[in-house]
mmCIF file of C-alpha atoms and ligand atoms in Angstrom:
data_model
loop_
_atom_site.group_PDB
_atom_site.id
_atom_site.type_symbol
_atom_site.label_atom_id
_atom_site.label_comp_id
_atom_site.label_asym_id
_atom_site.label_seq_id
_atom_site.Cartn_x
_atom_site.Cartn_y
_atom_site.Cartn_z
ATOM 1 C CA UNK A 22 -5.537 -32.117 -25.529
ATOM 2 C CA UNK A 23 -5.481 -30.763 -22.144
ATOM 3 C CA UNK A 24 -8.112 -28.004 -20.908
ATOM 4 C CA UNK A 25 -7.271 -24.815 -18.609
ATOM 5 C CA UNK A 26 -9.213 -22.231 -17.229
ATOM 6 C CA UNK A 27 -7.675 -19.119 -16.635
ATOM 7 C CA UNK A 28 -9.674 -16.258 -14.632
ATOM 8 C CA UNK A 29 -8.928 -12.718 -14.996
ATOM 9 C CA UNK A 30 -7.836 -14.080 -18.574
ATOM 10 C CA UNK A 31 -8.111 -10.070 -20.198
ATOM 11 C CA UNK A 32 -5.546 -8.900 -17.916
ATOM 12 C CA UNK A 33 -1.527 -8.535 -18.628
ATOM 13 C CA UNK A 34 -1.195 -11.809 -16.683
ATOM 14 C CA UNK A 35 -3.929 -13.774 -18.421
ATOM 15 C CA UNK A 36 -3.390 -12.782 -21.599
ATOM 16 C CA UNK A 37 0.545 -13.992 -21.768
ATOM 17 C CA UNK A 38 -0.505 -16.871 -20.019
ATOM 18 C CA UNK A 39 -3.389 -18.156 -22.715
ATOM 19 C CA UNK A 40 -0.299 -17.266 -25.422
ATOM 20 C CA UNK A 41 1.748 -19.756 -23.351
ATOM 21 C CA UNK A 42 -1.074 -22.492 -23.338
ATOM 22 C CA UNK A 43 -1.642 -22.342 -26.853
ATOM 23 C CA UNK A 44 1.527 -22.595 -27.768
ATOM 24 C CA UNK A 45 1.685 -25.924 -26.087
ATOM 25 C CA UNK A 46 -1.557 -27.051 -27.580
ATOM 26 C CA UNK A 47 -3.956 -25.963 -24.346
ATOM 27 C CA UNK A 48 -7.484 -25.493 -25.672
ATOM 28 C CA UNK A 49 -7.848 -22.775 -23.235
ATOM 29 C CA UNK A 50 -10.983 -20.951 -21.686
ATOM 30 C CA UNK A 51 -11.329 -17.861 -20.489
ATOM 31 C CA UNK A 52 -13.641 -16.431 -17.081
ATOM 32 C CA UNK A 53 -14.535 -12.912 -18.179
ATOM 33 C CA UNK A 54 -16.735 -10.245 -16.263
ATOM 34 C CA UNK A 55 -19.674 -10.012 -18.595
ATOM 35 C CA UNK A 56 -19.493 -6.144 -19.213
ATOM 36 C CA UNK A 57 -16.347 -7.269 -21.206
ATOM 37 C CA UNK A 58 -18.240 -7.892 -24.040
ATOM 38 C CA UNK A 59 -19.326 -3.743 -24.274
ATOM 39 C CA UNK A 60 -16.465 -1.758 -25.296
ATOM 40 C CA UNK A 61 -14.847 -5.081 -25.807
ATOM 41 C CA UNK A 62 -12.128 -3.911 -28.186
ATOM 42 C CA UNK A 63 -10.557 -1.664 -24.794
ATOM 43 C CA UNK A 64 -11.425 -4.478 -22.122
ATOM 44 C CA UNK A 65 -10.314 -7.115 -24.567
ATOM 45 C CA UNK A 66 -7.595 -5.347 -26.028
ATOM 46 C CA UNK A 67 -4.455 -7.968 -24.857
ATOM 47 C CA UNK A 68 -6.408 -10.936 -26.351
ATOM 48 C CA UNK A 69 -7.124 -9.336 -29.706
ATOM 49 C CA UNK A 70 -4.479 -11.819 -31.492
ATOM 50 C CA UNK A 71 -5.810 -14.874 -29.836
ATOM 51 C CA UNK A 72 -10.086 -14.195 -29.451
ATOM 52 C CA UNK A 73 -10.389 -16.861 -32.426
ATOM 53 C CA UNK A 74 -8.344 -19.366 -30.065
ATOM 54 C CA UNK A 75 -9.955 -19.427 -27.346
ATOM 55 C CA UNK A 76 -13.192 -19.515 -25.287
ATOM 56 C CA UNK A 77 -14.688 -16.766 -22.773
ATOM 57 C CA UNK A 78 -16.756 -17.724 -20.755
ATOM 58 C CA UNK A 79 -18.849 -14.340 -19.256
ATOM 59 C CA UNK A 80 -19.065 -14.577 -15.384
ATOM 60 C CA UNK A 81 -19.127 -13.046 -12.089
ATOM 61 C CA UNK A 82 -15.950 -14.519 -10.025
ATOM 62 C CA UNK A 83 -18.332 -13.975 -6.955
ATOM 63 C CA UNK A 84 -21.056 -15.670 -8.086
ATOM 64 C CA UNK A 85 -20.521 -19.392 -6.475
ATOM 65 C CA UNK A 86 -23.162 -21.333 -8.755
ATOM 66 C CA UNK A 87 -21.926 -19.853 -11.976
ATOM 67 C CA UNK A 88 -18.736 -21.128 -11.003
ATOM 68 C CA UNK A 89 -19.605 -24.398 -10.049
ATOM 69 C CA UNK A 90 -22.108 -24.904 -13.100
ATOM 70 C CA UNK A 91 -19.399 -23.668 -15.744
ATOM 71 C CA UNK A 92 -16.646 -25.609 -14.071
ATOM 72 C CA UNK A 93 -18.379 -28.596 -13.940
ATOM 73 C CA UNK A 94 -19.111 -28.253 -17.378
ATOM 74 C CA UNK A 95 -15.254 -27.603 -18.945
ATOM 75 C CA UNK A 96 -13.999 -30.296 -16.642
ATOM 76 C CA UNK A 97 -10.446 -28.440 -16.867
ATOM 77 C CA UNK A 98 -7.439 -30.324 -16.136
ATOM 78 C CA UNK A 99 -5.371 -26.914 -14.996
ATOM 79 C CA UNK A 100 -7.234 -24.031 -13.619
ATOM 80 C CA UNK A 101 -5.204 -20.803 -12.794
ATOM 81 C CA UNK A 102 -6.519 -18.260 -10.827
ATOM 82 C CA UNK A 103 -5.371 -14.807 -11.595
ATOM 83 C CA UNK A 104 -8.557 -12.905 -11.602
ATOM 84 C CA UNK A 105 -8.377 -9.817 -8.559
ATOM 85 C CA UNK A 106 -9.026 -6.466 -7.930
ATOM 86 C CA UNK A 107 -5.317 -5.836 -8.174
ATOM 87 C CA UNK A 108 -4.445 -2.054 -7.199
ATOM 88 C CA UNK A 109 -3.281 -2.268 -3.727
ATOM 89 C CA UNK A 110 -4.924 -0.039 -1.393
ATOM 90 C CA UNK A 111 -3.716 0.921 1.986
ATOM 91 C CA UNK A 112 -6.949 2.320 3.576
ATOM 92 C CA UNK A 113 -9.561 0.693 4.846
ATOM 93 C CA UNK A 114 -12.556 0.744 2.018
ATOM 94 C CA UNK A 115 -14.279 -0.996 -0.020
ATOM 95 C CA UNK A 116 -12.891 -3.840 2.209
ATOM 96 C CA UNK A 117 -16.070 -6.338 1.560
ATOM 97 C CA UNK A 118 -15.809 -6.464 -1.967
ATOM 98 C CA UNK A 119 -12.086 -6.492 -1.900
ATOM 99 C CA UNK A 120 -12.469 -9.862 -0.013
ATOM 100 C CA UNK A 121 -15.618 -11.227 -2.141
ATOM 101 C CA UNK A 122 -13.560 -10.884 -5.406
ATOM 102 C CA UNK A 123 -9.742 -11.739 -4.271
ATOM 103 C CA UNK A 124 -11.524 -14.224 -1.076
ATOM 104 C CA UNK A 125 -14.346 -15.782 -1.857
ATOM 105 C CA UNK A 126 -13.573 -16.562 -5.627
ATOM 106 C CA UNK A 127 -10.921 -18.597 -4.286
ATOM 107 C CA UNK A 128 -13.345 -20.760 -2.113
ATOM 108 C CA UNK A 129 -15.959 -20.670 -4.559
ATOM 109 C CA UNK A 130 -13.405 -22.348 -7.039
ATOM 110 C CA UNK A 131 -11.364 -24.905 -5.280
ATOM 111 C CA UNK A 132 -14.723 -26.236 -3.455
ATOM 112 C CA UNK A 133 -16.340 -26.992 -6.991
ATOM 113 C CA UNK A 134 -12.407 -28.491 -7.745
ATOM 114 C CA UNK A 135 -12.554 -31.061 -5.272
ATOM 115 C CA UNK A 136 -16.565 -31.947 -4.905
ATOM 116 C CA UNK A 137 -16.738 -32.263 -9.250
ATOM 117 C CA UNK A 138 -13.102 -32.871 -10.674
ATOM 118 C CA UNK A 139 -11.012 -33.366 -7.675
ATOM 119 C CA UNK A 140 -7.719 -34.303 -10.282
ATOM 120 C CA UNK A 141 -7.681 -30.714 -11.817
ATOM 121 C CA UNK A 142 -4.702 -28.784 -10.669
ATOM 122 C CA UNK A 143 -4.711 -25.016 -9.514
ATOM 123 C CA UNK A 144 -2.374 -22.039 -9.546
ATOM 124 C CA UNK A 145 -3.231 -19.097 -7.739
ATOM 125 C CA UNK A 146 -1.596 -16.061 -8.241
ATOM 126 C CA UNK A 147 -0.638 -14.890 -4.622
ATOM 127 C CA UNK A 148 1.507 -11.483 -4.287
ATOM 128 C CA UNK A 149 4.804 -9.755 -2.035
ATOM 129 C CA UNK A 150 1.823 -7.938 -0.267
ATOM 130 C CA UNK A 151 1.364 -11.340 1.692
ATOM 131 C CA UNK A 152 4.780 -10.220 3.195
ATOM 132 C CA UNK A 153 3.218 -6.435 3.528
ATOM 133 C CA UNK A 154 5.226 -5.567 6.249
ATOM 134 C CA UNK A 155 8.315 -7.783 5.989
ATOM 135 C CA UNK A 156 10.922 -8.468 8.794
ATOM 136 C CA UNK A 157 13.428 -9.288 6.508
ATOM 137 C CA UNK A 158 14.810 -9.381 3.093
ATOM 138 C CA UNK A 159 14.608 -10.883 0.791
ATOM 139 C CA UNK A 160 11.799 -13.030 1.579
ATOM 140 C CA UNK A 161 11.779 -16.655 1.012
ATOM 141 C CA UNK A 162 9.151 -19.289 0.828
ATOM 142 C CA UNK A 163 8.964 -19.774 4.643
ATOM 143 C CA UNK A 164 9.165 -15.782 5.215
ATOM 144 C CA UNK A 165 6.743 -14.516 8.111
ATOM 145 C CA UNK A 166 3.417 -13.084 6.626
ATOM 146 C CA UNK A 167 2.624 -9.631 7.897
ATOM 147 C CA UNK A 168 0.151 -7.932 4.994
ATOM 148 C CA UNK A 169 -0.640 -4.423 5.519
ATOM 149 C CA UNK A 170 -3.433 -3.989 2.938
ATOM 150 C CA UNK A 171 -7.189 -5.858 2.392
ATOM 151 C CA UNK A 172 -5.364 -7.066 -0.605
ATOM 152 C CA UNK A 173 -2.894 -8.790 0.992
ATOM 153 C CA UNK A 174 -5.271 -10.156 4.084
ATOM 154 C CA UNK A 175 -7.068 -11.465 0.955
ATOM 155 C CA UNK A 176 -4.248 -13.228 -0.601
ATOM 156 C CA UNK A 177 -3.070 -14.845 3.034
ATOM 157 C CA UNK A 178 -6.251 -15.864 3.607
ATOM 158 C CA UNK A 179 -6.346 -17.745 -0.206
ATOM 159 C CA UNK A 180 -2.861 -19.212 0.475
ATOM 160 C CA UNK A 181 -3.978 -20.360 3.945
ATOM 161 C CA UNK A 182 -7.119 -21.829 2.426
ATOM 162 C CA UNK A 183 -4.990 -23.774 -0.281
ATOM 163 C CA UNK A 184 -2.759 -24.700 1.806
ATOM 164 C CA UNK A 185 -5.087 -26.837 3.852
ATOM 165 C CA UNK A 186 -7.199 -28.218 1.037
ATOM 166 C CA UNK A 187 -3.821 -30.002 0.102
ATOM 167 C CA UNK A 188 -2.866 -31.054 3.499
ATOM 168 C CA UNK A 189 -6.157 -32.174 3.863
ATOM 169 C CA UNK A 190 -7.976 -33.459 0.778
ATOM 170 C CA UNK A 191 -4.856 -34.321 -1.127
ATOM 171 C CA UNK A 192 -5.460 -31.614 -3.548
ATOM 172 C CA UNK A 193 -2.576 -30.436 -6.120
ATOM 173 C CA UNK A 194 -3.334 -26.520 -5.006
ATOM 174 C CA UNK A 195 -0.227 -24.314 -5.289
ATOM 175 C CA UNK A 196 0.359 -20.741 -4.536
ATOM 176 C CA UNK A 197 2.752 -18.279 -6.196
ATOM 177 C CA UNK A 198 3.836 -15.707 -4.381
ATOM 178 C CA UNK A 199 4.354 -12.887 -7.117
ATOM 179 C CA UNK A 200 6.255 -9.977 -6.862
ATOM 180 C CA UNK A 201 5.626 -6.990 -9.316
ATOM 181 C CA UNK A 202 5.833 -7.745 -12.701
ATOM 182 C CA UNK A 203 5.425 -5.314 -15.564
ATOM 183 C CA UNK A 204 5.176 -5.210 -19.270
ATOM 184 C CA UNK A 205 3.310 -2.818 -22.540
ATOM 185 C CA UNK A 206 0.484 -4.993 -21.131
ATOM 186 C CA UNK A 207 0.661 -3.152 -17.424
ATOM 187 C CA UNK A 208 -2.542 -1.233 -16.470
ATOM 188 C CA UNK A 209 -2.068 2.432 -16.622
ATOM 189 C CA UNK A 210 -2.376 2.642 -12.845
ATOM 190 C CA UNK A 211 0.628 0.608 -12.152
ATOM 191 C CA UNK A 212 3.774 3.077 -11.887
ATOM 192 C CA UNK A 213 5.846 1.708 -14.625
ATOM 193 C CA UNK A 214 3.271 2.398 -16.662
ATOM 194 C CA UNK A 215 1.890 5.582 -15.380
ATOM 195 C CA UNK A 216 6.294 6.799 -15.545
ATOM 196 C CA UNK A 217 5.932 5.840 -19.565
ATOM 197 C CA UNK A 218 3.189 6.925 -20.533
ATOM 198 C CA UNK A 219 2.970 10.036 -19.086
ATOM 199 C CA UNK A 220 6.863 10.911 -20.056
ATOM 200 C CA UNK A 221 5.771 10.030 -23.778
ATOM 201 C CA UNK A 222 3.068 12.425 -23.681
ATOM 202 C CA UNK A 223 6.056 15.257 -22.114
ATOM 203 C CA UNK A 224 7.572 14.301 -25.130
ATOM 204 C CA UNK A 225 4.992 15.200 -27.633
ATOM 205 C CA UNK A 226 4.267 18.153 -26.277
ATOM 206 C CA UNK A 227 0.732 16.948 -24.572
ATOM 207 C CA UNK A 228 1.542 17.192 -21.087
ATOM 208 C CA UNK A 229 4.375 19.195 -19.121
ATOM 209 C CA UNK A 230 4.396 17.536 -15.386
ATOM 210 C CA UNK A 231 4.381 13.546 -13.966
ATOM 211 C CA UNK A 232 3.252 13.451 -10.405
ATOM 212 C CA UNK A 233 4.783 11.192 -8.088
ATOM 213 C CA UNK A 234 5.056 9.693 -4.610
ATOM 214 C CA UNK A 235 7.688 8.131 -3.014
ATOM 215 C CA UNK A 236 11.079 7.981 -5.263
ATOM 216 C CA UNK A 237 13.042 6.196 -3.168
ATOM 217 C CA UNK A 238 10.420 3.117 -2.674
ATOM 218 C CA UNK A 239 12.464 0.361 -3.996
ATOM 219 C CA UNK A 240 11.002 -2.663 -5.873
ATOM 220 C CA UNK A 241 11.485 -6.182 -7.697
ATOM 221 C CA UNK A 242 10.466 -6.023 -10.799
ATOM 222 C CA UNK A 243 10.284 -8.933 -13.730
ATOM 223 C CA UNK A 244 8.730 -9.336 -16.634
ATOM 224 C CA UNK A 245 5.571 -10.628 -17.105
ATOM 225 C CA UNK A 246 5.960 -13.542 -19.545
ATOM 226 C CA UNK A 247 8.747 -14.829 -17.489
ATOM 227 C CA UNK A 248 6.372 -14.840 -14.481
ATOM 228 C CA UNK A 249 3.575 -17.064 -16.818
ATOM 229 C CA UNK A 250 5.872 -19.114 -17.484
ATOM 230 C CA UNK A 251 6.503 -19.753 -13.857
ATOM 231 C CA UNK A 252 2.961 -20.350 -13.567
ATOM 232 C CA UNK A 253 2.794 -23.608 -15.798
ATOM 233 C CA UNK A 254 5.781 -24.985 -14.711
ATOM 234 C CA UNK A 255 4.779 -24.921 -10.892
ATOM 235 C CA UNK A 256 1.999 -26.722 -12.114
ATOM 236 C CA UNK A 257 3.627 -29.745 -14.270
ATOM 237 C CA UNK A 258 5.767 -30.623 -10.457
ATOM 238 C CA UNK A 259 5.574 -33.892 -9.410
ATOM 239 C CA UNK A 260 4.445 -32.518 -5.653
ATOM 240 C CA UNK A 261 2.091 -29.167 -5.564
ATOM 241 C CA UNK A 262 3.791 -26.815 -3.826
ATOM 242 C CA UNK A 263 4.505 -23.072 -3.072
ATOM 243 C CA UNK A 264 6.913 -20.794 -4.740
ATOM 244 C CA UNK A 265 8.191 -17.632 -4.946
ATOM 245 C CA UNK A 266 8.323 -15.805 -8.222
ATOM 246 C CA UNK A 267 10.451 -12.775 -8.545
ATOM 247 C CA UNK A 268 14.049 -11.746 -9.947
ATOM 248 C CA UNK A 269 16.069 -10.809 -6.200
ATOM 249 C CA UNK A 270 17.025 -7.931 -7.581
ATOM 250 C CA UNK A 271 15.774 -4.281 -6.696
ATOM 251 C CA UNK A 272 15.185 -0.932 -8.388
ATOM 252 C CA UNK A 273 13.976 2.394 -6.882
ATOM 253 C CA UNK A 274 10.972 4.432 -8.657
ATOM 254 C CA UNK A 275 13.647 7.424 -9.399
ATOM 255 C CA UNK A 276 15.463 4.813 -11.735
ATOM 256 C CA UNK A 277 13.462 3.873 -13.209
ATOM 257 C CA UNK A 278 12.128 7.557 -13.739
ATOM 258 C CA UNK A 279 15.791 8.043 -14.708
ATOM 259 C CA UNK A 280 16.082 5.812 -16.994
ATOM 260 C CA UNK A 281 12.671 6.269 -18.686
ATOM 261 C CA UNK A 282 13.585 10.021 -19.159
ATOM 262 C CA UNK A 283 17.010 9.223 -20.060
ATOM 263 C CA UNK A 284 15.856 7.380 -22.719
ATOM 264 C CA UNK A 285 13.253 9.981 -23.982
ATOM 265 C CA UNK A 286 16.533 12.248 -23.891
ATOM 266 C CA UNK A 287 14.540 14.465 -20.987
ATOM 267 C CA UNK A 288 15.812 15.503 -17.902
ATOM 268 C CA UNK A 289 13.400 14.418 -15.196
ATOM 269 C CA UNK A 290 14.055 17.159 -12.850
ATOM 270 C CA UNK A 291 12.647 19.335 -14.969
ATOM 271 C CA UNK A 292 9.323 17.306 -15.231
ATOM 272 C CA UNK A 293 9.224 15.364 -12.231
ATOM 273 C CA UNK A 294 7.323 16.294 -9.366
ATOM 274 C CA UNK A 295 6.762 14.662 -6.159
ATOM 275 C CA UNK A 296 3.248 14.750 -4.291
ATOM 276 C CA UNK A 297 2.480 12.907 -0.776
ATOM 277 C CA UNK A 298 -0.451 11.678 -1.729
ATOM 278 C CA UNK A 299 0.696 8.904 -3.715
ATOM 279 C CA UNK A 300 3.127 7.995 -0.959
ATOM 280 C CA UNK A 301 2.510 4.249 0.772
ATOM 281 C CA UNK A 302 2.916 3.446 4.909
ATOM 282 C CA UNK A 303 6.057 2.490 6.141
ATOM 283 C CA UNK A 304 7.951 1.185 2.844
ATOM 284 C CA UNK A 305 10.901 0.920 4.832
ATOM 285 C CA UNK A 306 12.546 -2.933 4.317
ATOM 286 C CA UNK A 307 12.201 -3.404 0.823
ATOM 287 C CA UNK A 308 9.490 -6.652 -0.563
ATOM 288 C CA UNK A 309 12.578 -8.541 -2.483
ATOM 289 C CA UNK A 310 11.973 -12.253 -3.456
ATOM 290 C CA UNK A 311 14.364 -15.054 -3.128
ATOM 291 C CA UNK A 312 13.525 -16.990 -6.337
ATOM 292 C CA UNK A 313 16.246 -20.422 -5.486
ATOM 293 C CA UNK A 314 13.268 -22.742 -4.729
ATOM 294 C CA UNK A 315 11.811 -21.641 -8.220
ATOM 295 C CA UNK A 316 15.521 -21.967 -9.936
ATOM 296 C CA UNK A 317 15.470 -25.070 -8.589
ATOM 297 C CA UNK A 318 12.808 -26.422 -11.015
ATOM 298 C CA UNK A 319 14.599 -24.419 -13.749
ATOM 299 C CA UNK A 320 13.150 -21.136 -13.921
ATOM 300 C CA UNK A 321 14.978 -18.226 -14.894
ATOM 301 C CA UNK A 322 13.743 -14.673 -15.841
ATOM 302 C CA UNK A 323 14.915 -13.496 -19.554
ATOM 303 C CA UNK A 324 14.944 -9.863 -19.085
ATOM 304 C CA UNK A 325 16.970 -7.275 -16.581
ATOM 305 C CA UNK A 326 14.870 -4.507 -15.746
ATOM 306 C CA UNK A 327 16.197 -1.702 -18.296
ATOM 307 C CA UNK A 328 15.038 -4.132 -20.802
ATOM 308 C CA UNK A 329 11.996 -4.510 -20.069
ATOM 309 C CA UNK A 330 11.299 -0.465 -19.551
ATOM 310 C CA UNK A 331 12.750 -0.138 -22.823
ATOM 311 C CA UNK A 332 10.374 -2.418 -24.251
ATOM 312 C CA UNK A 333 7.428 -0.879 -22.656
ATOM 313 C CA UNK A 334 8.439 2.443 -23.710
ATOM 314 C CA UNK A 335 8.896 1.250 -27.496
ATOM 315 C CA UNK A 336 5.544 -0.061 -27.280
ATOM 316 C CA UNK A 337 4.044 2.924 -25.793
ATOM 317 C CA UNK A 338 5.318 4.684 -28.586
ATOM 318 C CA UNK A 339 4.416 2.191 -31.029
ATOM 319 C CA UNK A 340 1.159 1.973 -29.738
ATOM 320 C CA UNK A 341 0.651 5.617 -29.557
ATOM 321 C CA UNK A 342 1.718 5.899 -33.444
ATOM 322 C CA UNK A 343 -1.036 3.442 -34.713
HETATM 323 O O1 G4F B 408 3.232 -0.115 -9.454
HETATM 324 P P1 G4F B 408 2.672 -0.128 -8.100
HETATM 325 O O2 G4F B 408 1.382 0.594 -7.900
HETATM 326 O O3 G4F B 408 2.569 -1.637 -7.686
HETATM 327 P P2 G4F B 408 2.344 -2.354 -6.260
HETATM 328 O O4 G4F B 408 1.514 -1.551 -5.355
HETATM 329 O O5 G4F B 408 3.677 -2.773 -5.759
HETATM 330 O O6 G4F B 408 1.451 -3.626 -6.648
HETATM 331 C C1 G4F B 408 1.699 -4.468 -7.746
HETATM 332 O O7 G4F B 408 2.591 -5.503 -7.404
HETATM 333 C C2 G4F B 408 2.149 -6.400 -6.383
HETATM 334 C C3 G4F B 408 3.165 -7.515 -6.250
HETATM 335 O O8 G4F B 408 4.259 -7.100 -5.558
HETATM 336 C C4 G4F B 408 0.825 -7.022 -6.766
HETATM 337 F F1 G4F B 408 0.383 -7.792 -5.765
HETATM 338 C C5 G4F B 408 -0.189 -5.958 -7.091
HETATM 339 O O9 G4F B 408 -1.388 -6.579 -7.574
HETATM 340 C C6 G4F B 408 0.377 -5.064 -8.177
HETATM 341 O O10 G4F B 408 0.557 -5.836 -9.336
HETATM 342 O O11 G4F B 408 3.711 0.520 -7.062
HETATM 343 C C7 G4F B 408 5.069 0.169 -7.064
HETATM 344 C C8 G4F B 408 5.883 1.123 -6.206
HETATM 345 C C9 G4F B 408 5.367 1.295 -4.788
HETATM 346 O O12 G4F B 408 6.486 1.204 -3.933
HETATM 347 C C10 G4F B 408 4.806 2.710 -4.735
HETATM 348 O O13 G4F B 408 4.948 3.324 -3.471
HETATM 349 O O14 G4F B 408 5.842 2.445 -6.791
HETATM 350 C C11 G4F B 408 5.702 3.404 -5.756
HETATM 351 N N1 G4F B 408 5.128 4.626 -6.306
HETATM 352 C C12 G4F B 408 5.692 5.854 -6.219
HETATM 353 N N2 G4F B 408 4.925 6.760 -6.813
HETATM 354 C C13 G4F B 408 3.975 4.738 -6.987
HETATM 355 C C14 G4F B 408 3.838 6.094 -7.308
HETATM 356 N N3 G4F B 408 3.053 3.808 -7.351
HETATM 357 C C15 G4F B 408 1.970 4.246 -8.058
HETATM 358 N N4 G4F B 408 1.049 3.337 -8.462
HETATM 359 N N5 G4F B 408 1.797 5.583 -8.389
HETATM 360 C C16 G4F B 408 2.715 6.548 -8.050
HETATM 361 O O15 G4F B 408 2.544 7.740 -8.342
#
């Protein structure tokens, strides 16, 4: 039976991706932050199905011994590392523990990888905000990196990092470069979510406005399972390499406002309102991914994007009803 460690194994990501591992007969372990264990039926909500089938472990993914004692004593033969502080921020704070968790974590991990089990193979969840800036798009594989966030320095500098510990020590490290993905799993910060939710509560009755910022920032949105999937498959290649993971295809925020509205039979004009301080910098050529390399190995996502809004919003509902 093969082992895997996922990190950040409580979030949408994570908790899809231990699913997809134990479907295929993973014994699977979880890195958790300890305070998961209070108010564990909120923080541990997406694993409530599985928490039986698996293993959390409770540690701090900046705490470099803790790492190397509890991956030393798994001795995984996968290890995919999704755990980050995740909402991207375009001003300069909180920089040093932006680059502790999403940085250093990274180190901490494929250091203990090579010194204890150096045949364990690692995905790490890398993101469009590498591209930040782009000069083009869509972006491919080879696409120049120009982040615009500590997030995305972080991510970079992880890829970079990788990058060389293959090239140099012969290590199966691969990155994927992961544009937004989205399901009922989505944080609440995340504007898919924030759109649903808050247009189900318009419904109800509970609230009577959705603040916005830009509506004509365009994105590339999959679904989340799809993008797990990914995830293993990059890792069972015969060569470790990079890959993009997105659909090509771009949506603006004000359809998908449009169609979440449309939907909840509201007119969004009537609800919608838009408020700069929730605009980005300079959104101007859109972060679209180029996906062939990926196709290539026989990916392919399942879901267009009205699909998957319509799913999230039937959750929401669902979830909202029990
Ligand atoms: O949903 P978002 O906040 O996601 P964002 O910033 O693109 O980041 C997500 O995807 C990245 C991969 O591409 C990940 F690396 C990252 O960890 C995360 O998962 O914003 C999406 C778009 C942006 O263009 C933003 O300008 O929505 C636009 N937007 C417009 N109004 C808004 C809002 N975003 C948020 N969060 N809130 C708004 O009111």
């Amino acid at each position: 039976m093969k082992k895997a460690i996922i990190t950040g194994i409580s979030g949408q990501d994570g908790s899809y991706l231990s699913e997809l591992l134990l479907s295929k007969g993973y014994d699977v372990y979880g890195f958790v932050r300890r305070e998961s264990f209070e108010n564990s039926s909120e923080r541990l909500k997406n694993l409530k199905n599985i928490l039986s089938e698996i293993k959390l472990v409770p540690i701090s993914i900046t705490d470099s011994l803790s790492i190397h004692k509890a991956i030393s004593k798994i001795m995984p033969d996968e290890l995919y590392h999704l755990a980050a502080q995740s909402f991207v921020s375009y001003d300069m704070t909180d920089e040093i523990n932006i680059m502790n968790i999403n940085f250093n974590s990274t180190l901490y991990i494929a250091n203990t990888i090579k010194e204890v089990i150096p045949g364990c193979r690692m995905f790490f969840a890398g993101s469009s905000e590498m591209f930040g800036n782009p000069e083009i798009s869509p972006q491919a594989e080879g696409a120049k990196f120009n982040p615009k966030s500590i997030y995305g320095i972080a991510k970079v500098s992880s890829y970079y990092l990788l990058k060389n510990y293959r090239s140099n020590c012969n290590m199966f490290f691969s990155t994927g470069i992961m544009y937004n993905h989205e399901s009922s799993r989505r944080g609440n910060q995340f504007v898919t979510k924030k759109v649903i939710s808050t247009a189900v509560k318009i419904k109800l009755g509970e609230l009577k406005k959705l603040e916005l910022g830009n509506l004509e920032a365009y994105r590339d949105w999959g679904y989340a399972p799809d993008y797990v999937n990914a995830m293993w498959m990059i890792l069972q290649q015969d060569i470790s390499e990079d890959y993009v993971i997105a659909t090509g295809k771009l949506h603006s925020v004000r359809e998908l406002v449009r169609i979440v509205f449309n939907y909840l039979r509201m007119d969004y004009k009537e609800h919608v309102l838009v408020d700069k301080k929730f605009y980005r910098p300079s959104e101007k050529i859109p972060l679209s991914g180029n996906c062939e390399k990926l196709k290539s190995i026989g990916w392919r996502h399942s879901k267009t994007f009205h699909e998957i809004i319509k799913e999230m919003i039937d959750e929401e509902i669902k979830n909202m009803k029990a």
